[in-house]
Coordinates of C-alpha atoms in Angstrom, one line a residue:
Chain W
M17 CA 42.7 -29.1 6.9
N18 CA 43.4 -29.8 3.3
E19 CA 40.1 -31.6 2.9
L20 CA 38.2 -28.5 4.1
V21 CA 40.1 -26.2 1.7
L22 CA 39.4 -28.6 -1.2
T23 CA 35.7 -28.7 -0.3
L24 CA 35.6 -24.9 -0.3
G25 CA 37.2 -25.0 -3.7
W26 CA 34.5 -27.3 -5.1
L27 CA 31.9 -25.1 -3.4
G28 CA 33.2 -22.1 -5.2
I29 CA 33.1 -23.9 -8.5
Y30 CA 29.4 -24.9 -8.2
A31 CA 28.2 -21.8 -6.3
P32 CA 27.6 -19.5 -9.3
M33 CA 25.6 -22.1 -11.0
A34 CA 23.5 -23.0 -7.9
L35 CA 22.9 -19.4 -6.8
G36 CA 22.3 -18.3 -10.4
A37 CA 19.6 -21.0 -10.8
A38 CA 18.0 -19.9 -7.5
A39 CA 18.1 -16.2 -8.7
S40 CA 16.4 -17.1 -12.0
A41 CA 13.8 -19.2 -10.3
I42 CA 12.9 -16.6 -7.7
G43 CA 13.1 -13.7 -10.2
C44 CA 11.0 -15.4 -12.9
S45 CA 8.4 -16.5 -10.4
I46 CA 8.1 -12.9 -9.0
A47 CA 7.7 -11.5 -12.5
G48 CA 5.6 -14.4 -13.6
M49 CA 3.1 -13.9 -10.9
A50 CA 2.9 -10.2 -11.8
S51 CA 2.2 -11.2 -15.5
I52 CA -0.5 -13.6 -14.4
G53 CA -2.2 -10.9 -12.3
A54 CA -1.9 -8.4 -15.2
M55 CA -3.4 -10.9 -17.7
T56 CA -6.6 -11.1 -15.6
E57 CA -7.1 -7.4 -15.9
T58 CA -6.0 -6.6 -19.5
E59 CA -7.5 -7.6 -22.9
G60 CA -4.2 -8.1 -24.8
G61 CA -0.4 -7.9 -24.8
Y62 CA -0.1 -11.2 -22.9
G63 CA 3.0 -12.2 -24.9
R64 CA 4.8 -9.1 -23.7
F65 CA 4.1 -9.9 -20.1
V66 CA 5.3 -13.4 -20.4
G67 CA 8.4 -12.3 -22.2
V68 CA 9.3 -9.8 -19.5
S69 CA 8.8 -12.4 -16.8
A70 CA 11.6 -14.5 -18.4
F71 CA 14.2 -11.7 -18.1
P72 CA 15.8 -13.0 -14.8
S73 CA 16.5 -16.4 -16.5
T74 CA 19.8 -14.9 -17.8
M75 CA 21.3 -15.2 -14.3
V76 CA 21.5 -19.0 -14.5
I77 CA 23.2 -18.8 -17.9
Y78 CA 25.9 -16.4 -16.5
G79 CA 26.3 -18.8 -13.5
I80 CA 26.8 -21.8 -15.8
V81 CA 29.5 -20.0 -17.8
I82 CA 31.3 -19.0 -14.7
M83 CA 31.1 -22.5 -13.4
F84 CA 32.7 -23.9 -16.5
T85 CA 35.4 -21.2 -16.4
L86 CA 36.2 -22.1 -12.8
N87 CA 36.1 -25.8 -13.4
R88 CA 39.5 -27.3 -13.0
D89 CA 41.5 -29.6 -10.7
V90 CA 41.1 -28.3 -7.2
T91 CA 44.3 -28.0 -5.3
P92 CA 45.1 -26.4 -1.9
E93 CA 46.8 -23.6 -3.8
N94 CA 43.8 -22.6 -6.0
A95 CA 40.9 -23.6 -3.7
G96 CA 40.8 -20.2 -2.0
G97 CA 40.6 -18.3 -5.2
L98 CA 37.9 -20.6 -6.6
F99 CA 35.9 -20.2 -3.4
G100 CA 36.1 -16.4 -3.3
I101 CA 35.2 -15.8 -7.0
G102 CA 32.6 -18.5 -7.1
I103 CA 30.7 -17.5 -3.9
L104 CA 30.8 -13.8 -4.4
S105 CA 29.8 -13.9 -8.1
G106 CA 27.0 -16.3 -7.2
I107 CA 25.7 -13.9 -4.4
A108 CA 25.9 -11.0 -6.9
L109 CA 23.9 -13.0 -9.5
M110 CA 21.4 -14.0 -6.9
Y111 CA 20.7 -10.4 -5.8
C112 CA 20.5 -9.3 -9.4
G113 CA 18.0 -12.0 -10.3
I114 CA 15.7 -11.4 -7.4
W115 CA 15.6 -7.7 -7.7
Q116 CA 15.4 -7.9 -11.5
G117 CA 12.2 -10.0 -10.9
R118 CA 10.8 -7.3 -8.7
A119 CA 11.7 -4.6 -11.3
C120 CA 10.0 -6.6 -14.0
A121 CA 6.9 -7.1 -11.8
A122 CA 6.7 -3.3 -11.2
A123 CA 7.1 -2.8 -15.0
I124 CA 4.3 -5.2 -15.8
N125 CA 2.1 -3.6 -13.2
A126 CA 2.7 -0.2 -14.7
T127 CA 2.3 -1.2 -18.3
K128 CA -1.0 -2.9 -17.8
E129 CA -2.4 0.6 -17.2
K130 CA -0.2 2.5 -19.7
P131 CA 1.1 0.3 -22.5
E132 CA 2.9 3.2 -24.0
I133 CA 5.5 3.2 -21.2
F134 CA 6.5 -0.4 -21.8
G135 CA 10.0 0.3 -23.1
L136 CA 10.8 2.9 -20.4
A137 CA 9.4 0.7 -17.6
L138 CA 11.9 -1.9 -18.5
A139 CA 14.9 0.4 -18.0
P140 CA 15.4 -0.5 -14.3
A141 CA 15.4 -4.2 -15.1
A142 CA 17.9 -3.6 -18.0
I143 CA 20.2 -1.6 -15.6
I144 CA 20.1 -4.5 -13.1
E145 CA 21.0 -6.9 -16.0
G146 CA 24.0 -4.6 -16.6
F147 CA 25.2 -5.2 -13.0
G148 CA 24.8 -8.9 -13.4
V149 CA 26.9 -8.7 -16.6
F150 CA 29.6 -6.8 -14.6
A151 CA 29.7 -9.6 -12.0
F152 CA 29.8 -12.2 -14.8
V153 CA 32.5 -10.6 -16.9
F154 CA 34.8 -9.7 -14.1
A155 CA 34.5 -13.2 -12.6
L156 CA 35.8 -14.5 -15.9
V157 CA 38.6 -11.9 -16.0
I158 CA 39.7 -12.6 -12.4
S159 CA 39.4 -16.4 -12.8
A160 CA 42.2 -16.3 -15.5
G161 CA 44.7 -15.5 -12.7
I162 CA 43.9 -18.8 -10.8
S163 CA 46.3 -21.6 -11.6
Chain U
M20 CA 8.0 -15.9 -1.1
S21 CA 8.9 -13.0 1.3
G22 CA 6.3 -10.7 2.8
Q23 CA 7.1 -7.9 0.4
D24 CA 6.3 -10.1 -2.6
A25 CA 3.3 -11.9 -1.0
Y26 CA 0.6 -10.5 -3.2
I27 CA 2.2 -9.8 -6.6
A28 CA -0.4 -11.5 -8.7
L29 CA -3.3 -9.9 -6.7
M30 CA -1.8 -6.4 -6.8
C31 CA -1.2 -6.7 -10.6
S32 CA -4.8 -7.9 -11.1
L33 CA -6.2 -4.7 -9.6
P34 CA -6.9 -1.9 -12.0
G35 CA -5.3 1.5 -11.2
S36 CA -7.5 4.4 -10.3
E37 CA -8.2 7.5 -12.3
R38 CA -7.8 10.9 -10.9
L39 CA -10.0 11.6 -7.8
F40 CA -13.0 13.8 -8.5
V41 CA -12.6 13.1 -12.2
A42 CA -13.6 9.4 -12.0
K43 CA -17.4 8.9 -11.7
Q44 CA -17.0 5.5 -10.0
P45 CA -14.3 3.2 -8.6
P46 CA -12.1 1.4 -11.1
L47 CA -13.8 -1.9 -10.3
S48 CA -17.0 -3.0 -8.6
R49 CA -17.1 -4.1 -4.9
I50 CA -18.2 -7.5 -6.0
R51 CA -15.2 -7.9 -8.3
L52 CA -12.9 -6.4 -5.6
D53 CA -14.2 -8.8 -3.0
R54 CA -13.7 -11.7 -5.4
R55 CA -10.1 -10.7 -5.9
L56 CA -9.5 -10.3 -2.2
T57 CA -10.3 -13.9 -1.6
A58 CA -6.6 -14.4 -2.4
L59 CA -5.7 -12.9 1.0
T60 CA -4.7 -15.2 3.9
P61 CA -7.3 -15.4 6.7
E62 CA -5.1 -13.3 9.0
D63 CA -4.7 -10.5 6.4
A64 CA -8.3 -10.6 5.4
K65 CA -9.2 -10.1 9.1
A66 CA -6.8 -7.2 9.5
L67 CA -8.2 -5.6 6.3
H68 CA -11.7 -6.0 7.6
V69 CA -10.9 -4.4 10.9
L70 CA -9.1 -1.5 9.2
E71 CA -11.9 -0.9 6.7
H72 CA -14.6 -1.3 9.3
A73 CA -12.9 1.2 11.7
L74 CA -12.5 3.8 9.0
S75 CA -16.0 3.5 7.5
W76 CA -18.5 6.0 8.7
S77 CA -21.4 3.8 7.8
A78 CA -20.0 1.2 10.3
Y79 CA -20.6 3.6 13.2
D80 CA -24.0 3.9 14.9
M81 CA -25.4 7.4 14.4
D82 CA -25.6 7.9 18.2
V83 CA -22.1 6.6 19.0
T84 CA -20.5 8.5 21.8
D85 CA -16.9 9.9 21.7
A86 CA -15.8 7.4 24.3
Q87 CA -17.2 4.4 22.3
A88 CA -15.6 5.7 19.1
I89 CA -12.2 6.1 20.9
Q90 CA -12.5 2.6 22.5
R91 CA -13.3 1.2 19.1
C92 CA -10.2 2.9 17.6
R93 CA -8.0 1.4 20.3
Q94 CA -9.5 -2.1 19.8
S95 CA -8.9 -1.8 16.0
L96 CA -5.3 -0.7 16.5
H97 CA -4.8 -3.8 18.7
D98 CA -6.1 -6.0 15.9
I99 CA -3.9 -4.5 13.1
P100 CA -0.4 -6.0 13.3
Q101 CA 1.2 -4.1 10.4
P102 CA 3.1 -1.0 11.8
S103 CA 2.6 1.0 8.6
L104 CA -1.1 0.3 8.6
R105 CA -1.3 1.3 12.2
K106 CA 0.5 4.5 11.4
L107 CA -1.9 5.2 8.5
F108 CA -4.9 4.5 10.7
I109 CA -3.7 6.8 13.5
E110 CA -3.1 9.6 10.9
R111 CA -6.6 9.2 9.6
M112 CA -8.0 9.3 13.1
E113 CA -5.9 12.4 14.0
M114 CA -7.3 14.1 10.9
R115 CA -10.9 13.2 11.9
S116 CA -10.3 14.4 15.5
A117 CA -9.1 17.7 14.2
V118 CA -12.1 18.1 11.8
A119 CA -14.5 17.1 14.6
A120 CA -12.9 19.7 16.9
L121 CA -13.3 22.3 14.1
R122 CA -17.0 21.4 13.8
L123 CA -17.6 21.5 17.5
R124 CA -16.0 24.9 17.8
N125 CA -17.9 26.1 14.8
R126 CA -21.1 25.1 16.6
G127 CA -20.0 27.2 19.6
E128 CA -19.3 24.3 21.9
P129 CA -17.0 24.9 24.9
V130 CA -13.5 23.7 25.2
P131 CA -13.5 19.9 25.9
S132 CA -12.1 19.0 29.3
G133 CA -9.1 16.7 29.3
S134 CA -8.1 15.2 26.0
F135 CA -10.1 15.2 22.8
G136 CA -10.2 12.6 20.1
V137 CA -7.4 10.2 19.1
G138 CA -3.7 10.5 18.5
R139 CA -0.8 12.9 19.2
W140 CA -2.9 16.1 19.3
S141 CA -5.6 14.9 21.7
R142 CA -4.3 17.3 24.5
H143 CA -2.9 19.9 22.1
I144 CA -6.3 20.6 20.5
P145 CA -8.2 21.6 23.8
A146 CA -5.1 23.5 24.9
N147 CA -5.2 25.6 21.7
W148 CA -9.0 25.8 21.3
G149 CA -8.9 29.5 20.5
D150 CA -6.5 29.3 17.6
P151 CA -8.2 29.0 14.2
T152 CA -6.1 25.9 13.3
F153 CA -5.4 24.8 16.9
R154 CA -1.7 25.6 16.1
L155 CA -1.6 22.6 13.9
E156 CA -0.9 24.3 10.6
R157 CA 2.5 22.6 10.3
P158 CA 1.4 19.0 10.6
M159 CA -2.0 19.6 9.1
P160 CA -1.6 22.5 6.5
W161 CA -5.1 21.8 5.1
L162 CA -6.8 22.8 8.5
K163 CA -6.8 26.4 7.5
E164 CA -8.8 25.7 4.3
A165 CA -11.1 23.4 6.2
H166 CA -11.7 26.1 8.8
Q167 CA -12.5 28.5 6.1
L168 CA -14.9 26.1 4.3
L169 CA -16.7 25.5 7.6
D170 CA -17.1 29.2 8.2
D171 CA -18.4 29.6 4.6
E172 CA -20.9 26.7 5.2
D173 CA -19.6 24.8 2.2
P174 CA -20.0 21.1 3.2
L175 CA -19.3 19.8 -0.3
G176 CA -16.1 21.8 -0.5
L177 CA -15.1 20.4 2.9
E178 CA -15.9 16.9 1.9
R179 CA -13.9 17.3 -1.3
L180 CA -10.9 18.7 0.7
L181 CA -11.0 15.9 3.3
L182 CA -11.2 13.2 0.6
S183 CA -8.4 14.8 -1.3
V184 CA -6.2 15.0 1.8
S185 CA -6.9 11.4 2.7
H186 CA -6.2 10.3 -0.9
T187 CA -2.8 12.1 -0.8
Q188 CA -1.9 10.5 2.5
L189 CA -2.7 7.1 1.2
K190 CA -0.8 7.6 -2.0
R191 CA 2.2 8.7 0.1
H192 CA 2.0 5.4 2.1
A193 CA 1.4 3.4 -1.1
A194 CA 4.8 4.6 -2.5
R195 CA 6.5 2.5 0.1
H196 CA 4.6 -0.7 -0.6
L197 CA 4.5 -2.4 -4.0
F198 CA 3.3 -6.0 -3.7
D199 CA 2.8 -6.7 0.1
F200 CA -0.4 -6.8 2.2
E201 CA 0.0 -3.1 3.0
A202 CA -0.2 -2.3 -0.7
I203 CA -3.5 -4.3 -1.0
A204 CA -4.9 -2.6 2.1
I205 CA -4.0 0.9 0.9
Y206 CA -5.6 0.1 -2.5
V207 CA -8.8 -0.9 -0.8
L208 CA -8.8 2.3 1.3
I209 CA -8.3 4.3 -1.9
W210 CA -11.1 2.4 -3.5
N211 CA -13.3 3.4 -0.6
I212 CA -12.5 7.0 -1.2
F213 CA -13.4 6.8 -4.9
D214 CA -16.6 4.9 -3.9
R215 CA -17.5 7.5 -1.3
W216 CA -17.1 10.3 -3.9
G217 CA -18.9 8.3 -6.6
Q218 CA -21.8 7.7 -4.3
S219 CA -22.2 11.2 -3.1
S220 CA -25.6 12.4 -4.4
A221 CA -28.4 14.5 -3.2
A222 CA -30.8 11.5 -3.1
E223 CA -28.5 9.6 -0.8
A224 CA -28.0 12.6 1.4
A225 CA -31.7 13.1 1.7
K226 CA -32.2 9.4 2.6
R227 CA -29.5 9.6 5.3
F228 CA -31.0 12.8 6.6
E229 CA -34.4 11.1 6.9
K230 CA -32.8 8.2 8.7
L231 CA -31.1 10.6 11.2
A232 CA -34.3 12.4 11.7
Q233 CA -36.2 9.2 12.3
Q234 CA -33.6 8.1 14.9
A235 CA -33.6 11.5 16.6
M236 CA -37.4 11.5 16.9
A237 CA -37.7 7.8 17.8
D238 CA -38.9 8.7 21.3
V239 CA -41.6 11.0 20.1
A240 CA -44.3 8.5 19.0
D241 CA -47.0 11.1 18.0
I242 CA -45.1 12.6 15.0
D243 CA -45.8 11.0 11.6
F244 CA -43.2 11.5 8.9
E245 CA -44.7 12.3 5.6
G246 CA -43.9 9.5 3.1
A247 CA -42.4 7.3 5.8
S248 CA -43.6 3.7 5.8
A249 CA -45.5 2.6 8.9

């Protein structure tokens, strides 16, 4: 039984990193495909499209920081806490990354027609980034209570 | 990549359309559109072809019967797997059925026996033949104006109204699809509306009228059409 609990603890430590990486990969690929499509139709502003498609890459950074914060000796006493915080923050980061990629793709699709709305079109992606930051910050705060 | 993100690059590579009736032509040529659509999977390309073909007037023979047209609609529905595209297709067919009924009644035709056309209102329309809008003013609020335009013998106004209603319907469906196959299919159907409006010209109408007349008079061998090639 102890082995299973310890395994869950290690899973919790690495989950934010792994799920954050998956989130960034999926999000960046969604937004990246949108920017490639938009580049075939527009005459300029390619740098902006590529820049926007890198937005979801922050999720893996948050995941790495959470992983380092959770990283400690895993004991039967702290494994449950590590598992809970790690898995749930990882899932939150994953959703944020994927949907931020979709929001970025929509922004790219809209701004290829109307470049003047570039800033406003990024607002949904920025709001999703805020939710990712919430998941990140409060994972750090809560992890301070784990022995 | 999931179905809803299947065609992100393709969708982003398609230019947006200007306002209907303001734009003189579609936002990109058919050749360029077809080149972009090569990114579709064979299954999706087939579904799009079926949908486009079934909704295109030029794909119908001029002497097609009601039964043949209805049979073709049913066959097309069978070949379109996406529920939202099936719904969109049925909506368009219901709209066409209502307009066809308006035209028939305007010509003084009697009440059709049994059902008429395709969709939910096929029995409702003959049952309410005497009402100006077949009691369909709630689901089809534009029918009143269409009825008025037919009475006023204003075919251009009617064409404009029908294209506008179809465009609005498609835009409503498009709001639910961003980067999936349905979004591509709806884009192509909107492209067709722009193309239809852009191509409407007196010269084309005269050519089509001549073709119709030739077909109608095909059995009468003695009549020579002035200017027609032998």
